[in-house]
PDB file of C-alpha atoms and ligand atoms in Angstrom:
ATOM      1  CA  VAL A   1     110.284 220.404 106.595  1.00  0.00           C
ATOM      2  CA  GLN A   2     112.885 221.889 104.324  1.00  0.00           C
ATOM      3  CA  GLN A   3     116.000 223.067 106.119  1.00  0.00           C
ATOM      4  CA  ALA A   4     117.177 226.573 105.320  1.00  0.00           C
ATOM      5  CA  ILE A   5     120.558 228.073 104.622  1.00  0.00           C
ATOM      6  CA  ALA A   6     121.241 230.649 107.352  1.00  0.00           C
ATOM      7  CA  VAL A   7     123.013 233.788 106.162  1.00  0.00           C
ATOM      8  CA  LEU A   8     124.299 236.234 108.751  1.00  0.00           C
ATOM      9  CA  ASP A   9     125.754 239.686 108.447  1.00  0.00           C
ATOM     10  CA  SER A  10     126.452 242.783 110.485  1.00  0.00           C
ATOM     11  CA  GLY A  11     123.463 244.503 108.869  1.00  0.00           C
ATOM     12  CA  VAL A  12     122.160 245.110 105.371  1.00  0.00           C
ATOM     13  CA  GLY A  13     125.390 244.477 103.436  1.00  0.00           C
ATOM     14  CA  GLY A  14     124.986 240.702 103.371  1.00  0.00           C
ATOM     15  CA  LEU A  15     121.847 241.200 101.276  1.00  0.00           C
ATOM     16  CA  THR A  16     124.248 241.386  98.301  1.00  0.00           C
ATOM     17  CA  VAL A  17     125.370 237.859  99.154  1.00  0.00           C
ATOM     18  CA  LEU A  18     121.788 236.746  99.799  1.00  0.00           C
ATOM     19  CA  LYS A  19     120.744 238.090  96.399  1.00  0.00           C
ATOM     20  CA  GLU A  20     123.470 236.127  94.671  1.00  0.00           C
ATOM     21  CA  ILE A  21     122.582 232.919  96.552  1.00  0.00           C
ATOM     22  CA  MET A  22     118.936 233.380  95.540  1.00  0.00           C
ATOM     23  CA  ARG A  23     119.978 233.919  91.932  1.00  0.00           C
ATOM     24  CA  GLN A  24     122.185 230.842  91.773  1.00  0.00           C
ATOM     25  CA  LEU A  25     120.092 228.615  94.044  1.00  0.00           C
ATOM     26  CA  PRO A  26     116.473 229.687  93.532  1.00  0.00           C
ATOM     27  CA  ARG A  27     115.029 226.586  95.192  1.00  0.00           C
ATOM     28  CA  GLU A  28     116.703 227.075  98.546  1.00  0.00           C
ATOM     29  CA  SER A  29     114.962 228.392 101.634  1.00  0.00           C
ATOM     30  CA  ILE A  30     117.005 231.096 103.282  1.00  0.00           C
ATOM     31  CA  LEU A  31     117.013 232.700 106.677  1.00  0.00           C
ATOM     32  CA  TYR A  32     118.875 236.003 106.744  1.00  0.00           C
ATOM     33  CA  PHE A  33     119.959 237.707 109.943  1.00  0.00           C
ATOM     34  CA  GLY A  34     121.287 241.275 109.904  1.00  0.00           C
ATOM     35  CA  ASP A  35     122.705 242.607 113.169  1.00  0.00           C
ATOM     36  CA  THR A  36     121.444 246.076 112.320  1.00  0.00           C
ATOM     37  CA  ALA A  37     121.385 247.185 115.978  1.00  0.00           C
ATOM     38  CA  ARG A  38     125.149 246.754 116.233  1.00  0.00           C
ATOM     39  CA  ALA A  39     126.359 247.496 112.674  1.00  0.00           C
ATOM     40  CA  PRO A  40     128.873 248.427 111.453  1.00  0.00           C
ATOM     41  CA  TYR A  41     131.337 245.738 112.516  1.00  0.00           C
ATOM     42  CA  GLY A  42     134.189 247.163 110.422  1.00  0.00           C
ATOM     43  CA  PRO A  43     135.568 249.555 113.063  1.00  0.00           C
ATOM     44  CA  ARG A  44     134.990 247.211 116.055  1.00  0.00           C
ATOM     45  CA  PRO A  45     137.708 245.249 117.864  1.00  0.00           C
ATOM     46  CA  ALA A  46     138.061 241.640 116.711  1.00  0.00           C
ATOM     47  CA  GLU A  47     136.971 240.128 120.088  1.00  0.00           C
ATOM     48  CA  GLU A  48     133.704 242.033 119.939  1.00  0.00           C
ATOM     49  CA  VAL A  49     132.973 240.873 116.380  1.00  0.00           C
ATOM     50  CA  VAL A  50     133.716 237.271 117.432  1.00  0.00           C
ATOM     51  CA  GLN A  51     131.363 237.592 120.406  1.00  0.00           C
ATOM     52  CA  PHE A  52     128.514 239.096 118.329  1.00  0.00           C
ATOM     53  CA  THR A  53     128.929 236.506 115.584  1.00  0.00           C
ATOM     54  CA  CYS A  54     128.787 233.651 118.106  1.00  0.00           C
ATOM     55  CA  GLU A  55     125.655 235.121 119.704  1.00  0.00           C
ATOM     56  CA  ILE A  56     123.927 235.211 116.315  1.00  0.00           C
ATOM     57  CA  VAL A  57     125.040 231.688 115.432  1.00  0.00           C
ATOM     58  CA  ASP A  58     123.727 230.398 118.785  1.00  0.00           C
ATOM     59  CA  TYR A  59     120.440 232.180 118.170  1.00  0.00           C
ATOM     60  CA  LEU A  60     120.118 230.743 114.643  1.00  0.00           C
ATOM     61  CA  GLN A  61     120.643 227.190 115.871  1.00  0.00           C
ATOM     62  CA  GLN A  62     116.978 226.987 116.921  1.00  0.00           C
ATOM     63  CA  PHE A  63     116.030 227.063 113.214  1.00  0.00           C
ATOM     64  CA  ARG A  64     118.241 224.031 112.504  1.00  0.00           C
ATOM     65  CA  PRO A  65     119.860 225.433 109.356  1.00  0.00           C
ATOM     66  CA  LYS A  66     121.635 222.987 107.055  1.00  0.00           C
ATOM     67  CA  MET A  67     124.457 225.458 106.499  1.00  0.00           C
ATOM     68  CA  ILE A  68     125.663 228.749 107.931  1.00  0.00           C
ATOM     69  CA  VAL A  69     127.002 231.464 105.654  1.00  0.00           C
ATOM     70  CA  ILE A  70     128.950 234.317 107.206  1.00  0.00           C
ATOM     71  CA  ALA A  71     128.225 236.931 104.554  1.00  0.00           C
ATOM     72  CA  CYS A  72     130.141 239.667 106.368  1.00  0.00           C
ATOM     73  CA  ASN A  73     133.808 239.927 105.408  1.00  0.00           C
ATOM     74  CA  THR A  74     134.743 241.470 108.766  1.00  0.00           C
ATOM     75  CA  ALA A  75     133.066 238.624 110.689  1.00  0.00           C
ATOM     76  CA  THR A  76     134.538 236.012 108.341  1.00  0.00           C
ATOM     77  CA  ALA A  77     138.000 237.499 108.872  1.00  0.00           C
ATOM     78  CA  VAL A  78     137.954 237.073 112.633  1.00  0.00           C
ATOM     79  CA  ALA A  79     135.251 234.514 113.483  1.00  0.00           C
ATOM     80  CA  LEU A  80     135.051 231.869 110.742  1.00  0.00           C
ATOM     81  CA  GLN A  81     137.184 229.314 112.545  1.00  0.00           C
ATOM     82  CA  VAL A  82     135.441 229.885 115.893  1.00  0.00           C
ATOM     83  CA  VAL A  83     132.039 229.341 114.297  1.00  0.00           C
ATOM     84  CA  GLN A  84     133.238 226.253 112.408  1.00  0.00           C
ATOM     85  CA  ASP A  85     134.349 224.776 115.736  1.00  0.00           C
ATOM     86  CA  ARG A  86     131.032 225.694 117.355  1.00  0.00           C
ATOM     87  CA  VAL A  87     128.474 224.024 115.067  1.00  0.00           C
ATOM     88  CA  ASP A  88     128.189 220.721 113.258  1.00  0.00           C
ATOM     89  CA  VAL A  89     126.879 222.007 109.918  1.00  0.00           C
ATOM     90  CA  PRO A  90     129.109 223.439 107.167  1.00  0.00           C
ATOM     91  CA  VAL A  91     130.076 227.072 107.718  1.00  0.00           C
ATOM     92  CA  VAL A  92     131.039 229.136 104.673  1.00  0.00           C
ATOM     93  CA  GLY A  93     132.714 232.534 104.792  1.00  0.00           C
ATOM     94  CA  VAL A  94     133.198 235.049 101.994  1.00  0.00           C
ATOM     95  CA  ILE A  95     136.981 235.389 102.058  1.00  0.00           C
ATOM     96  CA  ARG A  96     138.288 232.098 100.713  1.00  0.00           C
ATOM     97  CA  PRO A  97     135.913 232.031  97.714  1.00  0.00           C
ATOM     98  CA  GLY A  98     136.936 235.576  96.747  1.00  0.00           C
ATOM     99  CA  ALA A  99     140.614 234.745  97.187  1.00  0.00           C
ATOM    100  CA  ARG A 100     140.267 231.650  95.046  1.00  0.00           C
ATOM    101  CA  ALA A 101     138.566 233.548  92.251  1.00  0.00           C
ATOM    102  CA  ALA A 102     141.286 236.210  92.274  1.00  0.00           C
ATOM    103  CA  VAL A 103     144.063 233.622  92.132  1.00  0.00           C
ATOM    104  CA  GLY A 104     142.298 231.922  89.234  1.00  0.00           C
ATOM    105  CA  ARG A 105     141.937 235.214  87.371  1.00  0.00           C
ATOM    106  CA  SER A 106     145.276 236.973  88.008  1.00  0.00           C
ATOM    107  CA  LYS A 107     148.029 236.582  85.444  1.00  0.00           C
ATOM    108  CA  SER A 108     150.485 239.070  86.915  1.00  0.00           C
ATOM    109  CA  GLY A 109     150.346 237.683  90.468  1.00  0.00           C
ATOM    110  CA  VAL A 110     149.690 241.152  91.895  1.00  0.00           C
ATOM    111  CA  ILE A 111     146.303 241.334  93.617  1.00  0.00           C
ATOM    112  CA  GLY A 112     144.659 244.241  95.414  1.00  0.00           C
ATOM    113  CA  VAL A 113     142.201 243.885  98.286  1.00  0.00           C
ATOM    114  CA  ILE A 114     139.855 246.504  99.717  1.00  0.00           C
ATOM    115  CA  GLY A 115     137.716 246.055 102.814  1.00  0.00           C
ATOM    116  CA  THR A 116     136.845 247.485 106.208  1.00  0.00           C
ATOM    117  CA  GLU A 117     139.489 248.326 108.790  1.00  0.00           C
ATOM    118  CA  GLY A 118     138.690 245.082 110.618  1.00  0.00           C
ATOM    119  CA  THR A 119     139.042 242.920 107.523  1.00  0.00           C
ATOM    120  CA  ILE A 120     142.243 244.544 106.274  1.00  0.00           C
ATOM    121  CA  GLY A 121     143.733 244.743 109.781  1.00  0.00           C
ATOM    122  CA  SER A 122     143.189 241.006 110.288  1.00  0.00           C
ATOM    123  CA  GLY A 123     145.308 240.081 107.268  1.00  0.00           C
ATOM    124  CA  ALA A 124     142.774 237.340 106.476  1.00  0.00           C
ATOM    125  CA  TYR A 125     142.754 237.935 102.715  1.00  0.00           C
ATOM    126  CA  GLU A 126     146.564 237.932 102.491  1.00  0.00           C
ATOM    127  CA  LYS A 127     146.601 234.682 104.420  1.00  0.00           C
ATOM    128  CA  ALA A 128     143.962 233.051 102.220  1.00  0.00           C
ATOM    129  CA  LEU A 129     145.678 234.270  99.047  1.00  0.00           C
ATOM    130  CA  HIS A 130     149.137 233.133 100.147  1.00  0.00           C
ATOM    131  CA  GLN A 131     147.809 229.731 101.143  1.00  0.00           C
ATOM    132  CA  LEU A 132     146.632 229.313  97.581  1.00  0.00           C
ATOM    133  CA  SER A 133     149.718 230.781  95.956  1.00  0.00           C
ATOM    134  CA  PRO A 134     152.656 231.783  98.203  1.00  0.00           C
ATOM    135  CA  ARG A 135     154.397 234.031  95.693  1.00  0.00           C
ATOM    136  CA  LEU A 136     151.565 236.456  95.069  1.00  0.00           C
ATOM    137  CA  GLN A 137     152.031 240.109  95.824  1.00  0.00           C
ATOM    138  CA  VAL A 138     149.038 241.383  97.789  1.00  0.00           C
ATOM    139  CA  ILE A 139     148.294 245.068  98.279  1.00  0.00           C
ATOM    140  CA  SER A 140     145.537 245.764 100.836  1.00  0.00           C
ATOM    141  CA  ILE A 141     143.795 249.013 101.630  1.00  0.00           C
ATOM    142  CA  ALA A 142     141.039 249.732 104.160  1.00  0.00           C
ATOM    143  CA  CYS A 143     138.272 251.968 102.798  1.00  0.00           C
ATOM    144  CA  PRO A 144     136.224 253.017 105.851  1.00  0.00           C
ATOM    145  CA  ALA A 145     134.427 255.752 103.897  1.00  0.00           C
ATOM    146  CA  PHE A 146     132.698 253.345 101.505  1.00  0.00           C
ATOM    147  CA  VAL A 147     130.096 251.646 103.735  1.00  0.00           C
ATOM    148  CA  PRO A 148     128.442 254.943 104.788  1.00  0.00           C
ATOM    149  CA  LEU A 149     128.309 256.017 101.118  1.00  0.00           C
ATOM    150  CA  VAL A 150     126.492 252.862 100.097  1.00  0.00           C
ATOM    151  CA  GLU A 151     124.092 252.966 103.033  1.00  0.00           C
ATOM    152  CA  ALA A 152     123.199 256.511 102.003  1.00  0.00           C
ATOM    153  CA  GLY A 153     122.346 255.154  98.538  1.00  0.00           C
ATOM    154  CA  ASN A 154     125.100 257.284  97.057  1.00  0.00           C
ATOM    155  CA  PHE A 155     126.497 255.016  94.338  1.00  0.00           C
ATOM    156  CA  HIS A 156     127.171 257.242  91.350  1.00  0.00           C
ATOM    157  CA  SER A 157     127.536 260.883  92.394  1.00  0.00           C
ATOM    158  CA  GLU A 158     130.586 263.047  91.763  1.00  0.00           C
ATOM    159  CA  HIS A 159     131.171 263.118  95.515  1.00  0.00           C
ATOM    160  CA  THR A 160     131.277 259.297  95.537  1.00  0.00           C
ATOM    161  CA  ARG A 161     133.769 259.288  92.695  1.00  0.00           C
ATOM    162  CA  GLU A 162     136.019 261.696  94.536  1.00  0.00           C
ATOM    163  CA  ILE A 163     135.947 259.629  97.720  1.00  0.00           C
ATOM    164  CA  VAL A 164     136.621 256.432  95.778  1.00  0.00           C
ATOM    165  CA  ALA A 165     139.489 258.056  93.862  1.00  0.00           C
ATOM    166  CA  ALA A 166     141.074 259.336  97.079  1.00  0.00           C
ATOM    167  CA  ALA A 167     140.742 255.969  98.835  1.00  0.00           C
ATOM    168  CA  LEU A 168     142.210 254.016  95.919  1.00  0.00           C
ATOM    169  CA  SER A 169     145.059 256.416  95.132  1.00  0.00           C
ATOM    170  CA  PRO A 170     147.630 254.291  97.030  1.00  0.00           C
ATOM    171  CA  PHE A 171     147.177 251.532  94.423  1.00  0.00           C
ATOM    172  CA  GLN A 172     150.107 252.501  92.227  1.00  0.00           C
ATOM    173  CA  SER A 173     151.144 249.093  90.957  1.00  0.00           C
ATOM    174  CA  GLU A 174     151.071 248.827  87.190  1.00  0.00           C
ATOM    175  CA  GLN A 175     151.021 245.069  87.531  1.00  0.00           C
ATOM    176  CA  MET A 176     147.894 244.729  89.662  1.00  0.00           C
ATOM    177  CA  ASP A 177     145.305 242.966  87.494  1.00  0.00           C
ATOM    178  CA  CYS A 178     142.676 241.941  90.082  1.00  0.00           C
ATOM    179  CA  LEU A 179     141.002 243.848  92.871  1.00  0.00           C
ATOM    180  CA  ILE A 180     138.977 241.920  95.437  1.00  0.00           C
ATOM    181  CA  LEU A 181     135.891 243.779  96.643  1.00  0.00           C
ATOM    182  CA  GLY A 182     136.357 242.456 100.175  1.00  0.00           C
ATOM    183  CA  CYS A 183     133.250 243.961 101.725  1.00  0.00           C
ATOM    184  CA  THR A 184     129.558 243.253 101.305  1.00  0.00           C
ATOM    185  CA  HIS A 185     128.784 246.821 100.291  1.00  0.00           C
ATOM    186  CA  TYR A 186     131.384 247.395  97.620  1.00  0.00           C
ATOM    187  CA  PRO A 187     129.634 245.763  94.625  1.00  0.00           C
ATOM    188  CA  PHE A 188     127.346 248.820  94.667  1.00  0.00           C
ATOM    189  CA  LEU A 189     130.402 250.981  94.023  1.00  0.00           C
ATOM    190  CA  ALA A 190     131.755 248.754  91.253  1.00  0.00           C
ATOM    191  CA  ASP A 191     131.188 251.356  88.514  1.00  0.00           C
ATOM    192  CA  ALA A 192     132.924 254.115  90.446  1.00  0.00           C
ATOM    193  CA  ILE A 193     135.769 251.775  91.436  1.00  0.00           C
ATOM    194  CA  SER A 194     136.186 250.584  87.857  1.00  0.00           C
ATOM    195  CA  ASP A 195     136.284 254.165  86.543  1.00  0.00           C
ATOM    196  CA  VAL A 196     139.031 255.043  88.977  1.00  0.00           C
ATOM    197  CA  ILE A 197     141.105 251.884  88.768  1.00  0.00           C
ATOM    198  CA  GLY A 198     140.854 251.373  85.020  1.00  0.00           C
ATOM    199  CA  PRO A 199     139.578 248.645  82.707  1.00  0.00           C
ATOM    200  CA  LYS A 200     142.667 246.414  82.996  1.00  0.00           C
ATOM    201  CA  VAL A 201     141.876 245.486  86.580  1.00  0.00           C
ATOM    202  CA  SER A 202     139.198 242.789  87.079  1.00  0.00           C
ATOM    203  CA  LEU A 203     136.952 243.394  90.055  1.00  0.00           C
ATOM    204  CA  ILE A 204     136.332 240.234  92.065  1.00  0.00           C
ATOM    205  CA  ASN A 205     132.912 240.041  93.687  1.00  0.00           C
ATOM    206  CA  SER A 206     133.116 237.652  96.636  1.00  0.00           C
ATOM    207  CA  ALA A 207     129.331 237.228  96.702  1.00  0.00           C
ATOM    208  CA  GLU A 208     129.264 235.403  93.356  1.00  0.00           C
ATOM    209  CA  GLU A 209     132.108 233.107  94.328  1.00  0.00           C
ATOM    210  CA  THR A 210     130.592 232.385  97.716  1.00  0.00           C
ATOM    211  CA  ALA A 211     127.283 231.366  96.157  1.00  0.00           C
ATOM    212  CA  ARG A 212     129.195 228.986  93.873  1.00  0.00           C
ATOM    213  CA  GLU A 213     130.943 227.451  96.866  1.00  0.00           C
ATOM    214  CA  ILE A 214     127.639 227.032  98.719  1.00  0.00           C
ATOM    215  CA  SER A 215     126.171 225.303  95.708  1.00  0.00           C
ATOM    216  CA  ALA A 216     129.175 222.954  95.394  1.00  0.00           C
ATOM    217  CA  ILE A 217     129.077 222.001  99.100  1.00  0.00           C
ATOM    218  CA  LEU A 218     125.338 221.321  99.093  1.00  0.00           C
ATOM    219  CA  GLN A 219     125.638 219.301  95.922  1.00  0.00           C
ATOM    220  CA  ASN A 220     128.449 217.255  97.431  1.00  0.00           C
ATOM    221  CA  ARG A 221     126.450 216.584 100.564  1.00  0.00           C
ATOM    222  CA  ARG A 222     123.315 215.838  98.498  1.00  0.00           C
ATOM    223  CA  GLU A 223     121.509 218.544 100.397  1.00  0.00           C
ATOM    224  CA  LEU A 224     120.291 220.765  97.581  1.00  0.00           C
ATOM    225  CA  ALA A 225     116.595 221.572  97.882  1.00  0.00           C
ATOM    226  CA  GLY A 226     114.407 219.386  95.698  1.00  0.00           C
ATOM    227  CA  SER A 227     112.089 220.651  92.985  1.00  0.00           C
ATOM    228  CA  GLU A 228     109.005 219.800  95.063  1.00  0.00           C
ATOM    229  CA  GLU A 229     110.002 222.174  97.840  1.00  0.00           C
ATOM    230  CA  ILE A 230     108.645 225.696  98.121  1.00  0.00           C
ATOM    231  CA  PRO A 231     111.429 228.140  98.871  1.00  0.00           C
ATOM    232  CA  MET A 232     110.915 230.407 101.871  1.00  0.00           C
ATOM    233  CA  LEU A 233     112.755 233.610 102.587  1.00  0.00           C
ATOM    234  CA  GLN A 234     112.867 234.963 106.095  1.00  0.00           C
ATOM    235  CA  LEU A 235     114.582 238.200 106.982  1.00  0.00           C
ATOM    236  CA  LEU A 236     115.484 238.954 110.566  1.00  0.00           C
ATOM    237  CA  CYS A 237     117.278 241.889 112.099  1.00  0.00           C
ATOM    238  CA  SER A 238     118.318 242.926 115.572  1.00  0.00           C
ATOM    239  CA  GLY A 239     117.360 246.586 115.212  1.00  0.00           C
ATOM    240  CA  LYS A 240     114.335 248.487 113.963  1.00  0.00           C
ATOM    241  CA  THR A 241     112.534 246.913 111.033  1.00  0.00           C
ATOM    242  CA  GLU A 242     112.890 250.250 109.194  1.00  0.00           C
ATOM    243  CA  PRO A 243     115.044 251.055 107.266  1.00  0.00           C
ATOM    244  CA  PHE A 244     116.031 247.368 107.044  1.00  0.00           C
ATOM    245  CA  GLN A 245     112.806 246.363 105.345  1.00  0.00           C
ATOM    246  CA  THR A 246     112.932 249.163 102.770  1.00  0.00           C
ATOM    247  CA  ILE A 247     116.565 248.475 101.918  1.00  0.00           C
ATOM    248  CA  ALA A 248     115.835 244.756 101.619  1.00  0.00           C
ATOM    249  CA  TYR A 249     113.031 245.426  99.126  1.00  0.00           C
ATOM    250  CA  GLU A 250     115.231 247.795  97.160  1.00  0.00           C
ATOM    251  CA  TRP A 251     118.376 245.677  97.074  1.00  0.00           C
ATOM    252  CA  LEU A 252     116.629 242.381  96.418  1.00  0.00           C
ATOM    253  CA  ASP A 253     114.182 243.952  93.973  1.00  0.00           C
ATOM    254  CA  GLY A 254     112.822 241.230  91.707  1.00  0.00           C
ATOM    255  CA  GLN A 255     114.396 238.491  93.776  1.00  0.00           C
ATOM    256  CA  ILE A 256     111.780 238.460  96.510  1.00  0.00           C
ATOM    257  CA  ARG A 257     109.638 235.467  95.680  1.00  0.00           C
ATOM    258  CA  SER A 258     107.317 235.487  98.626  1.00  0.00           C
ATOM    259  CA  ASN A 259     106.543 238.165 101.157  1.00  0.00           C
ATOM    260  CA  PRO A 260     109.524 238.289 103.441  1.00  0.00           C
ATOM    261  CA  VAL A 261     108.827 237.969 107.108  1.00  0.00           C
ATOM    262  CA  VAL A 262     110.708 240.620 108.993  1.00  0.00           C
ATOM    263  CA  TRP A 263     111.001 239.968 112.673  1.00  0.00           C
ATOM    264  CA  ARG A 264     112.600 242.058 115.272  1.00  0.00           C
ATOM    265  CA  VAL A 265     114.861 240.087 117.558  1.00  0.00           C
ATOM    266  CA  PRO A 266     115.350 242.160 120.651  1.00  0.00           C
ATOM    267  CA  GLN A 267     117.507 240.005 122.894  1.00  0.00           C
ATOM    268  CA  PHE A 268     120.914 241.283 121.876  1.00  0.00           C
ATOM    269  CA  SER A 269     122.281 244.201 123.814  1.00  0.00           C
ATOM    270  CA  ALA A 270     122.989 247.126 121.537  1.00  0.00           C
ATOM    271  CA  THR A 271     126.420 248.504 122.285  1.00  0.00           C
TER     272      THR A 271
HETATM  273  N1  LIG B   1     129.419 243.581 106.312  1.00  0.00           N
HETATM  274  C1  LIG B   1     130.678 244.290 106.492  1.00  0.00           C
HETATM  275  C2  LIG B   1     131.786 243.584 105.693  1.00  0.00           C
HETATM  276  O1  LIG B   1     131.560 242.906 104.721  1.00  0.00           O
HETATM  277  C3  LIG B   1     130.578 245.753 106.103  1.00  0.00           C
HETATM  278  C4  LIG B   1     129.706 246.555 107.026  1.00  0.00           C
HETATM  279  C5  LIG B   1     130.223 246.610 108.436  1.00  0.00           C
HETATM  280  O2  LIG B   1     131.284 247.212 108.682  1.00  0.00           O
HETATM  281  O3  LIG B   1     129.554 246.031 109.301  1.00  0.00           O
HETATM  282  O4  LIG B   1     132.930 243.710 106.054  1.00  0.00           O
END
């Protein structure tokens, strides 16, 4: 039986990472878990996000995944190390790949980061960036208004532009040449963000970089799915199957190869 890559997220946001993994690694079987009953994680205290992430990882163990991907930036920021210590398969988060891409791209050494309150408050991106290049200047801003906008499907309206412009107004640095979209939802706002921040700033999409890292690790371990295997996609969530199912169809559009199985997993307490 082919082993799957398990991808977990606080809810629907990680579907952007799932989509990118499916695009880059179309042969892989993937099991996606969205903790829709307890999303969003962004405003929650770190200990709670660690606890929820560990519960999901323990639950996913029964499927014997060959790798675990923490697609949620907030969960990666506070729980990556804990999860790596907990399981014996590779665990990939979304922060280091995004940081690496930004360091590779930036010429000025001034990098912006946007994310949830939890991600920005943790300082995880600064830490990852400074590990790669200690002299970088990092400017981080939490954008708590963005996730609700995306979940409402509001990507391009004037209202969205105004909210994006207000949130990004503290970025005054002329030198900043890269902006890391440090949240699963933000790629949907890329046009609005680009309009506001200007064409000289490259937007770094962590999802693309993470998929590259997953591919490199599996290749190294000789664990890439073979051509004879039939890829399976399973989508699980902790809350109601709607609107999860509808959003999954919309966001993954052409990428759904087989009918996804959507199960409800009721054992987590909704808090
Ligand atoms: N998945 C989260 C992240 O990437 C955004 C949504 C949430 O706050 O749960 O940080």
